[in-house]
Structure formats: C-alpha cells, structure tokens
mmCIF file of C-alpha atoms in Angstrom:
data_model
loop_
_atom_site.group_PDB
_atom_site.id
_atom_site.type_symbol
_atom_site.label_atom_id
_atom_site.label_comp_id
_atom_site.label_asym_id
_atom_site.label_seq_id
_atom_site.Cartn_x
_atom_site.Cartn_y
_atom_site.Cartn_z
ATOM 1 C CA UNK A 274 -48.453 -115.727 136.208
ATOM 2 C CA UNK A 275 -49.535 -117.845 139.570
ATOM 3 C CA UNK A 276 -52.725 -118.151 140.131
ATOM 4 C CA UNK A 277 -52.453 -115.290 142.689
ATOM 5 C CA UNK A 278 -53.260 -111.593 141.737
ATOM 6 C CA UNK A 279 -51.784 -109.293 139.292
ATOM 7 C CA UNK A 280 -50.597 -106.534 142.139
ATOM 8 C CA UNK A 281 -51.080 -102.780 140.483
ATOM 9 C CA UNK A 282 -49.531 -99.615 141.497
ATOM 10 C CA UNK A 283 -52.057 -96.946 140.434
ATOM 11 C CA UNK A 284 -49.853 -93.513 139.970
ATOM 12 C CA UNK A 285 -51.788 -90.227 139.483
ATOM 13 C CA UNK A 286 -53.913 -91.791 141.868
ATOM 14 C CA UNK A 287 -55.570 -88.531 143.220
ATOM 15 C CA UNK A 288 -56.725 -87.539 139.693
ATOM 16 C CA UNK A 289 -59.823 -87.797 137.993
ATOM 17 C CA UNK A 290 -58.565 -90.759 135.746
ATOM 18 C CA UNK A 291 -56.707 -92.440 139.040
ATOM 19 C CA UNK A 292 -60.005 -92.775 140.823
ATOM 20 C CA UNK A 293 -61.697 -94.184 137.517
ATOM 21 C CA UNK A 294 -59.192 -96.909 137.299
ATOM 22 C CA UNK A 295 -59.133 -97.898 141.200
ATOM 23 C CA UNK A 296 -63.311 -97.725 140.824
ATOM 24 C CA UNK A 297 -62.837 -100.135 137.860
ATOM 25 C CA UNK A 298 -60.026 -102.301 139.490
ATOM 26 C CA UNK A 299 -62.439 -102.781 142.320
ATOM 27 C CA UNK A 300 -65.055 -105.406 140.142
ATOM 28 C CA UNK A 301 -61.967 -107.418 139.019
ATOM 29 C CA UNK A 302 -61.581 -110.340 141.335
ATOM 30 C CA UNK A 303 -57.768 -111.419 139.289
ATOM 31 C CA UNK A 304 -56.530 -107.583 140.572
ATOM 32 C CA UNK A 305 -54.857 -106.508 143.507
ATOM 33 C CA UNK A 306 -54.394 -102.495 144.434
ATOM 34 C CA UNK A 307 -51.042 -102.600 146.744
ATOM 35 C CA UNK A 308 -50.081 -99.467 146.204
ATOM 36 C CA UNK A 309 -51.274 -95.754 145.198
ATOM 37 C CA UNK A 310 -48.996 -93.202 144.345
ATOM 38 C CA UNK A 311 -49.274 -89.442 143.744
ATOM 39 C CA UNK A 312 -47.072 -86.144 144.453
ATOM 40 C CA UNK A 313 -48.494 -84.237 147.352
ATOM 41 C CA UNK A 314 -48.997 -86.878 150.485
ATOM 42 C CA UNK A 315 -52.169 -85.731 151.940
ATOM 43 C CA UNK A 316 -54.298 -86.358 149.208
ATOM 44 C CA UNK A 317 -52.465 -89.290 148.106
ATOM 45 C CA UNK A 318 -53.306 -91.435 151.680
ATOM 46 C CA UNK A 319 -56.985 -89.906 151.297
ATOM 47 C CA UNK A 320 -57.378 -91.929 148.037
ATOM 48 C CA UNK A 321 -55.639 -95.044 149.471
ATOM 49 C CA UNK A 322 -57.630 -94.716 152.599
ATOM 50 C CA UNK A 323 -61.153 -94.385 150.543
ATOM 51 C CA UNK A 324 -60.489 -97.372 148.456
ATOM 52 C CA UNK A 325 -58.270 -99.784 151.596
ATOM 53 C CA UNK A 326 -54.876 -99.658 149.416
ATOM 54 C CA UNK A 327 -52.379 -100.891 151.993
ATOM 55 C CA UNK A 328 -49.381 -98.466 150.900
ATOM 56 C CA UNK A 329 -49.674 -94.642 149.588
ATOM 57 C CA UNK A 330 -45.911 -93.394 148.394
ATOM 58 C CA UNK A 331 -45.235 -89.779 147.113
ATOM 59 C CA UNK A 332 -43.311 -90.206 143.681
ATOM 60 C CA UNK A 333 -42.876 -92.742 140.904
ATOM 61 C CA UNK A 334 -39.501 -94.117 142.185
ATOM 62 C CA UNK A 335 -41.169 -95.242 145.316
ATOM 63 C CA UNK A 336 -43.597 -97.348 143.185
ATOM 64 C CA UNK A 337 -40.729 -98.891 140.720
ATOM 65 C CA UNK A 338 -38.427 -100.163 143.463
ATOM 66 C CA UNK A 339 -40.958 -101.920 145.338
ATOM 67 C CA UNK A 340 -41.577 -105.661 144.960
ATOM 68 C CA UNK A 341 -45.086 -105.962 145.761
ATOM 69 C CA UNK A 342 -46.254 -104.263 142.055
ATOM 70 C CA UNK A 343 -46.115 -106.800 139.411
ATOM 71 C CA UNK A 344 -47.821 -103.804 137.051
ATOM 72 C CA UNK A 345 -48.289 -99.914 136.963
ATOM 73 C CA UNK A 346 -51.640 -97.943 135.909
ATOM 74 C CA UNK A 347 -50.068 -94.527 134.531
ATOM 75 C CA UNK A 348 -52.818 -91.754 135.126
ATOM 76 C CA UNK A 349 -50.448 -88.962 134.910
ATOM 77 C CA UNK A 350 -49.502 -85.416 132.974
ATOM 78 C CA UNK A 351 -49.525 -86.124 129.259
ATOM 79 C CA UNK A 352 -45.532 -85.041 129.077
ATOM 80 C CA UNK A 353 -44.710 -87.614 131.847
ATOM 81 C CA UNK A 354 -46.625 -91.204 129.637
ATOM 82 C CA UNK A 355 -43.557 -91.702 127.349
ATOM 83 C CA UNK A 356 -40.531 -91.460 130.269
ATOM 84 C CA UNK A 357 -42.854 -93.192 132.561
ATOM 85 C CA UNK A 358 -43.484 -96.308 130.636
ATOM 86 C CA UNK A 359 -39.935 -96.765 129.320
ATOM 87 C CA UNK A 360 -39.045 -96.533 133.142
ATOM 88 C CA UNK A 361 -41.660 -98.966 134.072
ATOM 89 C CA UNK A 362 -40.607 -101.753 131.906
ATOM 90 C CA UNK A 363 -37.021 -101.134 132.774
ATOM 91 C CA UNK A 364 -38.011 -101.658 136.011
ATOM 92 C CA UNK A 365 -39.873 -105.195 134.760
ATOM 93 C CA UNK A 366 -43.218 -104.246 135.512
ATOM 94 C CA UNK A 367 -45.821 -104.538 133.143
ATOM 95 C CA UNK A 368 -47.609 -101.069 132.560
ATOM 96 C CA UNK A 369 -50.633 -99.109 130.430
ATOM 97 C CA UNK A 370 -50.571 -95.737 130.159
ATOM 98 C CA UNK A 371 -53.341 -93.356 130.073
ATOM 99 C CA UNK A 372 -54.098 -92.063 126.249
ATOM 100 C CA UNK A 373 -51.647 -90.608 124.919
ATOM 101 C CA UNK A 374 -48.655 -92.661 124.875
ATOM 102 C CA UNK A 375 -46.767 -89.894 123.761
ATOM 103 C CA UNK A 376 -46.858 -86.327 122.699
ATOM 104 C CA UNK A 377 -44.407 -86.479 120.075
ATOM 105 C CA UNK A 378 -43.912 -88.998 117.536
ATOM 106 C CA UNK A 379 -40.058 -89.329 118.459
ATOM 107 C CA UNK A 380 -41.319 -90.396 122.276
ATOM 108 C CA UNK A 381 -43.783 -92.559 120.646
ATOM 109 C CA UNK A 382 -41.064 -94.714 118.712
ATOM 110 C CA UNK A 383 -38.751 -94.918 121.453
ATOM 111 C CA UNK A 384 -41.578 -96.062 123.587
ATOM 112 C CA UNK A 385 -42.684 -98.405 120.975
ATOM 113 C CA UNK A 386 -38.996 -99.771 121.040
ATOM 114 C CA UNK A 387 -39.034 -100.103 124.471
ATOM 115 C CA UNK A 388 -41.610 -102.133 124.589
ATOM 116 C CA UNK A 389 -40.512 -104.379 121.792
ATOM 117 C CA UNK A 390 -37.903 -105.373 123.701
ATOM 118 C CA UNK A 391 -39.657 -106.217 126.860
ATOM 119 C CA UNK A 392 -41.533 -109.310 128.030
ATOM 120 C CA UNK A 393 -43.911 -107.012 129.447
ATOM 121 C CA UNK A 394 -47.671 -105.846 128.964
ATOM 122 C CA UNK A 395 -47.512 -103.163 127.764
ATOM 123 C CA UNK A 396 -50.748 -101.033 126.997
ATOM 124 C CA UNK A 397 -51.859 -98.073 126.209
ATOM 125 C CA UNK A 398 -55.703 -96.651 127.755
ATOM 126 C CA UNK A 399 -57.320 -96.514 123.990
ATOM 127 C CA UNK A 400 -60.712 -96.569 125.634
ATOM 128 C CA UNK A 401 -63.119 -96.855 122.586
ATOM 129 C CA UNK A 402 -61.788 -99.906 121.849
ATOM 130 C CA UNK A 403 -63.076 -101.206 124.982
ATOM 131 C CA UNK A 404 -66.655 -99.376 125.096
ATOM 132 C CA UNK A 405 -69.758 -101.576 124.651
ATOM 133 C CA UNK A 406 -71.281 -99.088 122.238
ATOM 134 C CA UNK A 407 -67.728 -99.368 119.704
ATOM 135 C CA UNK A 408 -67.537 -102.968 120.546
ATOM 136 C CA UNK A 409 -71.268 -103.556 119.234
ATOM 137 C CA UNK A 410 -70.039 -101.693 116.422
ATOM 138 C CA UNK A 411 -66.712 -103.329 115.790
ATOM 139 C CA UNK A 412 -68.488 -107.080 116.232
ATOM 140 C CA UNK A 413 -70.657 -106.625 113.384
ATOM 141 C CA UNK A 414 -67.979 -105.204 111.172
ATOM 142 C CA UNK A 415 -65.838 -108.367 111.924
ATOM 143 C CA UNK A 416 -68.986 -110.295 110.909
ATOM 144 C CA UNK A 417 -69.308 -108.729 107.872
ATOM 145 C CA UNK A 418 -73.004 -106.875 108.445
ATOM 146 C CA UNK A 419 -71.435 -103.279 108.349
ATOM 147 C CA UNK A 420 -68.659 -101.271 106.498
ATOM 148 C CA UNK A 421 -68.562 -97.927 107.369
ATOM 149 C CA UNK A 422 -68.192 -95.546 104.994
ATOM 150 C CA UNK A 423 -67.873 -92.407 106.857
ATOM 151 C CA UNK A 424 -67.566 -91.166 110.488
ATOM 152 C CA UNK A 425 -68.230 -88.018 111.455
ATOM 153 C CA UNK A 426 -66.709 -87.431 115.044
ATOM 154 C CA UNK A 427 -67.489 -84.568 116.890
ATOM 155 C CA UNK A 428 -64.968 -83.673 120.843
ATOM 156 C CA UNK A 429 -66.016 -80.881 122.533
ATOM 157 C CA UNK A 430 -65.211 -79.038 125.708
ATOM 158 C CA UNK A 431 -65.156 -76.053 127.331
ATOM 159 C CA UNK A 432 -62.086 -75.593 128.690
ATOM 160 C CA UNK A 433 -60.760 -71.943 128.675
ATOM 161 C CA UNK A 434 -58.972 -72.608 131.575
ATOM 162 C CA UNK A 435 -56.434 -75.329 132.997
ATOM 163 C CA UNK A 436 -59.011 -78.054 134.704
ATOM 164 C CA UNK A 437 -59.443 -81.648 134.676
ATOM 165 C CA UNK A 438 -62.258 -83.933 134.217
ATOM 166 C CA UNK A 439 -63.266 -82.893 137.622
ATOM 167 C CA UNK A 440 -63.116 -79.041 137.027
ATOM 168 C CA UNK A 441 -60.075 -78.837 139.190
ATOM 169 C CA UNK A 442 -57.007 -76.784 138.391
ATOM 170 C CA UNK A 443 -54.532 -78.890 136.422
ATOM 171 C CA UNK A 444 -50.747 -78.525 136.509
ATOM 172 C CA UNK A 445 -49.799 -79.194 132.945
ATOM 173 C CA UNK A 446 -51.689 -78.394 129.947
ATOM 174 C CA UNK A 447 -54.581 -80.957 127.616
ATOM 175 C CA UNK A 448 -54.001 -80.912 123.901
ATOM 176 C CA UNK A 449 -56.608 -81.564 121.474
ATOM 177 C CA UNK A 450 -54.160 -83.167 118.871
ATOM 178 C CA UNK A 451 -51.994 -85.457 120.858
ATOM 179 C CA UNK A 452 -54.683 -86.153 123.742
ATOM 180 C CA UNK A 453 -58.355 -86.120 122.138
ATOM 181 C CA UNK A 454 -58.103 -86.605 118.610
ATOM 182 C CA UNK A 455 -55.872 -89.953 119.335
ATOM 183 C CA UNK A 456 -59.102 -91.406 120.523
ATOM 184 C CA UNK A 457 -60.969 -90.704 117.211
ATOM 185 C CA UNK A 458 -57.896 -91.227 115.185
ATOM 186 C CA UNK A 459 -56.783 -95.050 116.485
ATOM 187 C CA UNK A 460 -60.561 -95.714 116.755
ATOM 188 C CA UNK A 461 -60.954 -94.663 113.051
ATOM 189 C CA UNK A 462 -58.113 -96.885 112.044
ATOM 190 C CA UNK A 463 -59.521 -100.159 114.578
ATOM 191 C CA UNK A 464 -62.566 -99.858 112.735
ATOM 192 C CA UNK A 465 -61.852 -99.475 109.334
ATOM 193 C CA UNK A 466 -58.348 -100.251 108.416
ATOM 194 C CA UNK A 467 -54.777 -98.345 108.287
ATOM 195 C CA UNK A 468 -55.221 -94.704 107.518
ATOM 196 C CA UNK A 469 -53.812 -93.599 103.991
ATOM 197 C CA UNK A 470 -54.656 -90.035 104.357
ATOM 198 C CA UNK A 471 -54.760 -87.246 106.711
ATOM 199 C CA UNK A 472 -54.885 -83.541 106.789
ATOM 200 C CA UNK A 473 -55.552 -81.035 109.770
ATOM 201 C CA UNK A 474 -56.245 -77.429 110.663
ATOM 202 C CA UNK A 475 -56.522 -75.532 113.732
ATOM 203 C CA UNK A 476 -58.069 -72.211 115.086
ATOM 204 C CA UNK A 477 -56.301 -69.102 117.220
ATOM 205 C CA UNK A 478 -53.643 -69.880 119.570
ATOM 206 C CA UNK A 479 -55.215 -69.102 123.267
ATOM 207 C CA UNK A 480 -52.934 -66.255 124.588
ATOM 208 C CA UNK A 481 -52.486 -68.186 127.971
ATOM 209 C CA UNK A 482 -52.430 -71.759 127.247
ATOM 210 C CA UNK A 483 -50.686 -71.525 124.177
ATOM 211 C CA UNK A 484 -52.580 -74.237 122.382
ATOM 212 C CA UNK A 485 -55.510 -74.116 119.689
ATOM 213 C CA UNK A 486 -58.821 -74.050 121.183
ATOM 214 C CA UNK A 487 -60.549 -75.079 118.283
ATOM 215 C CA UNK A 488 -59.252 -77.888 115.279
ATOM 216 C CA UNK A 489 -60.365 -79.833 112.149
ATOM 217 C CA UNK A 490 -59.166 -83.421 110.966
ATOM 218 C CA UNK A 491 -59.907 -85.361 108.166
ATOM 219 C CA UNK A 492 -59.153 -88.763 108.047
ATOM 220 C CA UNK A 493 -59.282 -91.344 104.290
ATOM 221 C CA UNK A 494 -58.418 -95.373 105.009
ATOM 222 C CA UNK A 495 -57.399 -97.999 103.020
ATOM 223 C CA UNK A 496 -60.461 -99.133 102.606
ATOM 224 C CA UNK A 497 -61.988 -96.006 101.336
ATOM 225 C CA UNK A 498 -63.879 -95.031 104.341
ATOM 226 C CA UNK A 499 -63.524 -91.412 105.521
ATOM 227 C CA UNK A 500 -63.654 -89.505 108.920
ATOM 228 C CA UNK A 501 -63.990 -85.964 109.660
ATOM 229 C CA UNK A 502 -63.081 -84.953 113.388
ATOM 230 C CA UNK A 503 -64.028 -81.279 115.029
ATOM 231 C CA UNK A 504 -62.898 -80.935 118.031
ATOM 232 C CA UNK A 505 -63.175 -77.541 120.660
ATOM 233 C CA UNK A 506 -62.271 -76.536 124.295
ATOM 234 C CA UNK A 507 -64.383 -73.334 123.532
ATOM 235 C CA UNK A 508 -67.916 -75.359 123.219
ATOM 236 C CA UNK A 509 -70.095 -73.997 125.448
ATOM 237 C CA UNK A 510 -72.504 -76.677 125.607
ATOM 238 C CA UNK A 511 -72.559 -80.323 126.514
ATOM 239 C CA UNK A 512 -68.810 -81.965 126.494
ATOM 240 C CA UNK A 513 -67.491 -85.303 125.617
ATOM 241 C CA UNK A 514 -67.161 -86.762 122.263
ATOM 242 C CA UNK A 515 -69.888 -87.870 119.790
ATOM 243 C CA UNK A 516 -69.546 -90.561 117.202
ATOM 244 C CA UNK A 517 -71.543 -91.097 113.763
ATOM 245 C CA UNK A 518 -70.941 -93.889 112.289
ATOM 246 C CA UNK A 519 -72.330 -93.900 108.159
ATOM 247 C CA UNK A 520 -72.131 -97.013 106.155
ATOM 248 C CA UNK A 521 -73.534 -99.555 103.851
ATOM 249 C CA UNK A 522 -76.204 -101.357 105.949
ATOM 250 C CA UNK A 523 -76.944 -98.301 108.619
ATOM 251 C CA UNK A 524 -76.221 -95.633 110.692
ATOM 252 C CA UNK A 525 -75.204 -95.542 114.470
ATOM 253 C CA UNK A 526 -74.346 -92.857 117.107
ATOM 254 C CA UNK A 527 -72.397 -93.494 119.698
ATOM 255 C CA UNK A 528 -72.752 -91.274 122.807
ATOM 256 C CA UNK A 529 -70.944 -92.586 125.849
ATOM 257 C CA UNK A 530 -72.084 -96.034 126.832
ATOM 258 C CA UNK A 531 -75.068 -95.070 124.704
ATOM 259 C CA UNK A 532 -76.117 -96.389 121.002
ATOM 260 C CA UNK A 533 -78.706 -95.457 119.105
ATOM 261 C CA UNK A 534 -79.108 -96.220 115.270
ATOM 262 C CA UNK A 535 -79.734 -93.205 112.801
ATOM 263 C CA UNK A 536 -83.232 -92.244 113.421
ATOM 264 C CA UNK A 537 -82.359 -92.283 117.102
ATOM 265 C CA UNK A 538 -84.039 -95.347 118.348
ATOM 266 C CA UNK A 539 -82.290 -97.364 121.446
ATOM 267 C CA UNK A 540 -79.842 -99.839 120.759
ATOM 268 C CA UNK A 541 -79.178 -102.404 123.894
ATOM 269 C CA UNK A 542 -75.414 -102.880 124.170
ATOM 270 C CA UNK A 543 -75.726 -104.156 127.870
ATOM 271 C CA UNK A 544 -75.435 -107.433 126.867
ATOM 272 C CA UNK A 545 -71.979 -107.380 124.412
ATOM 273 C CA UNK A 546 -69.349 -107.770 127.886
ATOM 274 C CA UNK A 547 -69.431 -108.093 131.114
ATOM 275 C CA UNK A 548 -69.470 -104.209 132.395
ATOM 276 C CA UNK A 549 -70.690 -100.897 131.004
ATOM 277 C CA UNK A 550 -67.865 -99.327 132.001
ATOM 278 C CA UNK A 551 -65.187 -98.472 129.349
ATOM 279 C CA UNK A 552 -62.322 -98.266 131.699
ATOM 280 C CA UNK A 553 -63.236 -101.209 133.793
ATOM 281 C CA UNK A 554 -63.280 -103.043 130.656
ATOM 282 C CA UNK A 555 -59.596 -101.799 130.160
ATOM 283 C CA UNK A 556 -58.335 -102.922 132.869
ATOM 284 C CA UNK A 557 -59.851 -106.252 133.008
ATOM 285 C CA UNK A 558 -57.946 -106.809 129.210
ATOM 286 C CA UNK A 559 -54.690 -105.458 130.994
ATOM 287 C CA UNK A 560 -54.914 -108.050 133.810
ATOM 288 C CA UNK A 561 -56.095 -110.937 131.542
ATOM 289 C CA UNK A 562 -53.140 -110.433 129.380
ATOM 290 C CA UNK A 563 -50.809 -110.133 132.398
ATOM 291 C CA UNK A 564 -52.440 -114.031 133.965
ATOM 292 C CA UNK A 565 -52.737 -115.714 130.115
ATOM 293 C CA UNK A 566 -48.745 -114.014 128.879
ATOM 294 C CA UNK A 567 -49.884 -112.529 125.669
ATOM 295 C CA UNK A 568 -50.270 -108.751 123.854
ATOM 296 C CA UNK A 569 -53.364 -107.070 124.601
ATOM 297 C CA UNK A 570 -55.975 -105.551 122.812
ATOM 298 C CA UNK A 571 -54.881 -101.865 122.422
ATOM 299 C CA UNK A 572 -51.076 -102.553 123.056
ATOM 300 C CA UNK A 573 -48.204 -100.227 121.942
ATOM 301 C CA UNK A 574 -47.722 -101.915 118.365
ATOM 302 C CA UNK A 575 -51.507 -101.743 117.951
ATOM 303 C CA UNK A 576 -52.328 -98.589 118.580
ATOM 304 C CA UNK A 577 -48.508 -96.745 117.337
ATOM 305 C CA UNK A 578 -50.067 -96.086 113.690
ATOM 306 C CA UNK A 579 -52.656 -93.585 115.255
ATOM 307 C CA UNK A 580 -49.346 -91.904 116.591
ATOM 308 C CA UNK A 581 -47.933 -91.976 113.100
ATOM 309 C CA UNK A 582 -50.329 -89.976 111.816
ATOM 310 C CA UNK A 583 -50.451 -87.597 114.684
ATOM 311 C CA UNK A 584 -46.908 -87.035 113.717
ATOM 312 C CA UNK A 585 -47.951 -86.202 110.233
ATOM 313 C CA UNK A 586 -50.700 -83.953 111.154
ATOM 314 C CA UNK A 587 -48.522 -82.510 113.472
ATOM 315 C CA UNK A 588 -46.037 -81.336 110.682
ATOM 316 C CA UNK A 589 -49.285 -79.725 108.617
ATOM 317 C CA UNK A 590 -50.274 -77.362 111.514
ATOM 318 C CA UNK A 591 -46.469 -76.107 111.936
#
C-alpha cells in the first residue's frame, strides 16, 4: 500500500453490525469510508449521510465495480458471507466478513480456497480474538502464567422472533450453531490449541423459525483442556455471552469488555490496546494488514478449523 488510506466499502451498512463497524472505522486515522452500501435506498443514504460517506449504492455489484474501494466490510445475512467474499476477492478487493464465514462446511472450504489463491486480506470478524478482556487472557497464556483447563461458556438470547441486535425485524434467520457457537468454538481453539473432540445436542425445533432454540456443546483440545458451551434464544434474562475461564494459576470471567477474576474482583484491561472496543480493534488489524501486506490475526486459514468442527457437530445433530 501508499501511504494513502485503505478506502472501505461497508455493505449491510444500515444494520446493527454496519453501524458498529463505520463507528469503529471512524477512530482509525489509516481508514477511509468511500462508500456504504445496503438494499433499500432510503435508509442506505441516511447511514451515509450520518457518518459523511461520499457515495451510498443499493446492491453489492455497485460496490465491486467501483475503483475507489481498495477493501469491503461484509455485515450482511449469514447465507450471503461465503458468495460474498469469493466475489470480493475476485473482484481484487481485500475483504472480512462478519462471523460466520460460512454456514456450511462445503462454503467454508471453497471460501478458504478462494482465499488461498488471492493476494488479498482476507478476514473473517472473530471478535474475541480482538477483545481486551480475551486478549488479557490470551497474553498471559503466551507467557506461560495460565493454562486453562476448562471453559465453561454460556450465549444466551431471547429471540423467539426474527430481530437483530437492534430488536428490529430481520430478513433471514440467526443460527446458534453456525453463528454463535463459532465465537466460543474458534475462541476455544485460539486459546488452548486445535480441538480433538467435539460432541453437540440441541433442544425442540421452533415451529416458525425452524431452528433449535436451545443447544449444548462440548468441546476436548489437544492439550487436554475442555469447554462446555450452552447456548439459548429462549433466555429470558440478560443476553450476550459469558465466559469462565478455569485453569492452573486462576479463574477469570469474561463479560463483554469486562474481567473479573473468580471471586469477582475487577480486573483493569484498559490498558492491554489501544481501544475498548472489540470491533474497532478488528478493523484496525484489517487495515494494518492491508498498509504492512501480510495475513491477519483471525484470517480465513486461522480461524477455518473452528468451521471444521462445526461441520462435525453439524453431522451429530442430523
């Protein structure tokens, strides 16, 4: 790259996850918005007006023929990540895709393939990589001062009906295997090695949705460690995802941008990077990879195991 800006097209702009990404985009001084992109035009130029992008286009070909994106930010339907990214590079423009890459394993691979045989970024939104509370976490792992011997992991929502984030109506349907158990499931593996072992079981089929409301995943690494994931869209209570890390020198519990060791006292992760923010910290890996040429933290080949074994699990609950 020039020293000039890495120029982003964010697409699924309007969305809950769009608007994160332009918010986090804003405190990078090495990024450039050009262009936002969505599929109904009204709201579409009311994002690009609230954040002064110069260009709002309706569609995802408008955004790959243009030559004023060097790189797309994919906050789109789950079904849409796999096509989307494979178009993206084709079209030479570095990408990262919102969690999940795919919702198959057979899109995974081909995306995976895809990317192989680019010269692009190419990334995938694997967020608790990036926050400060799994980053304090991962840092004293890599310096030897903690193995963890068990996480207990704990995603719940109550979601009985087709809404985003923002408790709008949503046009395709979430999926606690493919979309919220990746998180847990690449984080497991990031933090304690590839996973050996994994078995899964899920609650009633919902009668509308047509997905299981309710699931439970354990997890065994090489190392040993174990990790046993719950996960609901009929918790009335509280949502997001909770993390408890066990091992041989302490216990932690991550909660958002929040740590706290096992008795529940405070732990300051303000200090371990520059932001607070998870996504911001994202993107700013995205663009830095873009400027210095090289593979990302969280890029396809990284994070592809964790879709391996969603495959696998997969297969169990058929």
């Amino acid at each position: 790259m020039s020293s000039d800006k890495v120029r982003i097209a964010v697409v699924g702009a309007a969305g809950a996850f769009g608007m994160k990404h332009l918010d986090g985009l804003a405190n990078i001084p090495d990024a450039e918005v050009t262009v936002v992109s969505g599929t109904k035009p009204e709201p579409t130029q009311a994002v690009a007006d609230k954040y002064g992008v110069p260009t709002a286009v309706v569609g995802y070909d408008a955004v790959l023929e243009r030559d004023d994106v060097d790189a797309v930010i994919l906050a789109t339907p789950t079904g849409l990540h796999a096509s989307q990214t494979q178009a993206a590079l084709a079209a030479g423009k570095h990408v990262q895709v919102e969690i999940p890459l795919a919702d198959s394993l057979a899109d995974a691979e081909a995306t995976l393939a895809a990317a192989e045989a680019s010269d692009r970024v190419t990334m995938v939104g694997h967020t608790r990589r990036f926050n400060p509370s799994h980053q304090w976490v991962h840092q004293k792992i890599t310096a030897g001062d903690f193995a963890v011997q068990q996480m207990d992991v704990q995603t719940f929502f109550f979601r009985r009906t087709n809404t985003n984030a923002k408790g709008e109506p949503r046009s395709w349907t979430d999926h606690l295997l493919w979309h919220h158990a990746a998180h847990t499931v690449d984080l497991f593996a990031y933090q304690t090695g590839r996973i050996v072992q994994a078995n899964a079981i899920q609650g009633p089929i919902h009668p509308e949705l047509g997905i299981a409301m309710d699931m439970s995943i354990q997890l065994k690494a090489e190392t040993g460690a174990i990790c046993t994931l719950s996960l609901s869209f009929n918790n009335d209570g509280p949502f997001g995802t909770f993390f408890r890390y066990i091992g041989d020198t302490g216990t932690y519990i991550a909660r958002y941008d929040d740590l706290v060791n096992g008795k529940e006292e405070p732990i300051d992760v303000s200090q371990v990077t520059v932001s607070m923010n998870g996504i911001e910290l994202q993107d700013r890996e995205f663009v830095a990879a873009i400027r210095e040429g090289r593979e990302p933290n969280s890029s396809v080949r990284q994070v592809f195991d964790c879709y391996r074994v969603l495959g696998m699990l997969e297969e169990q609950l058929a």
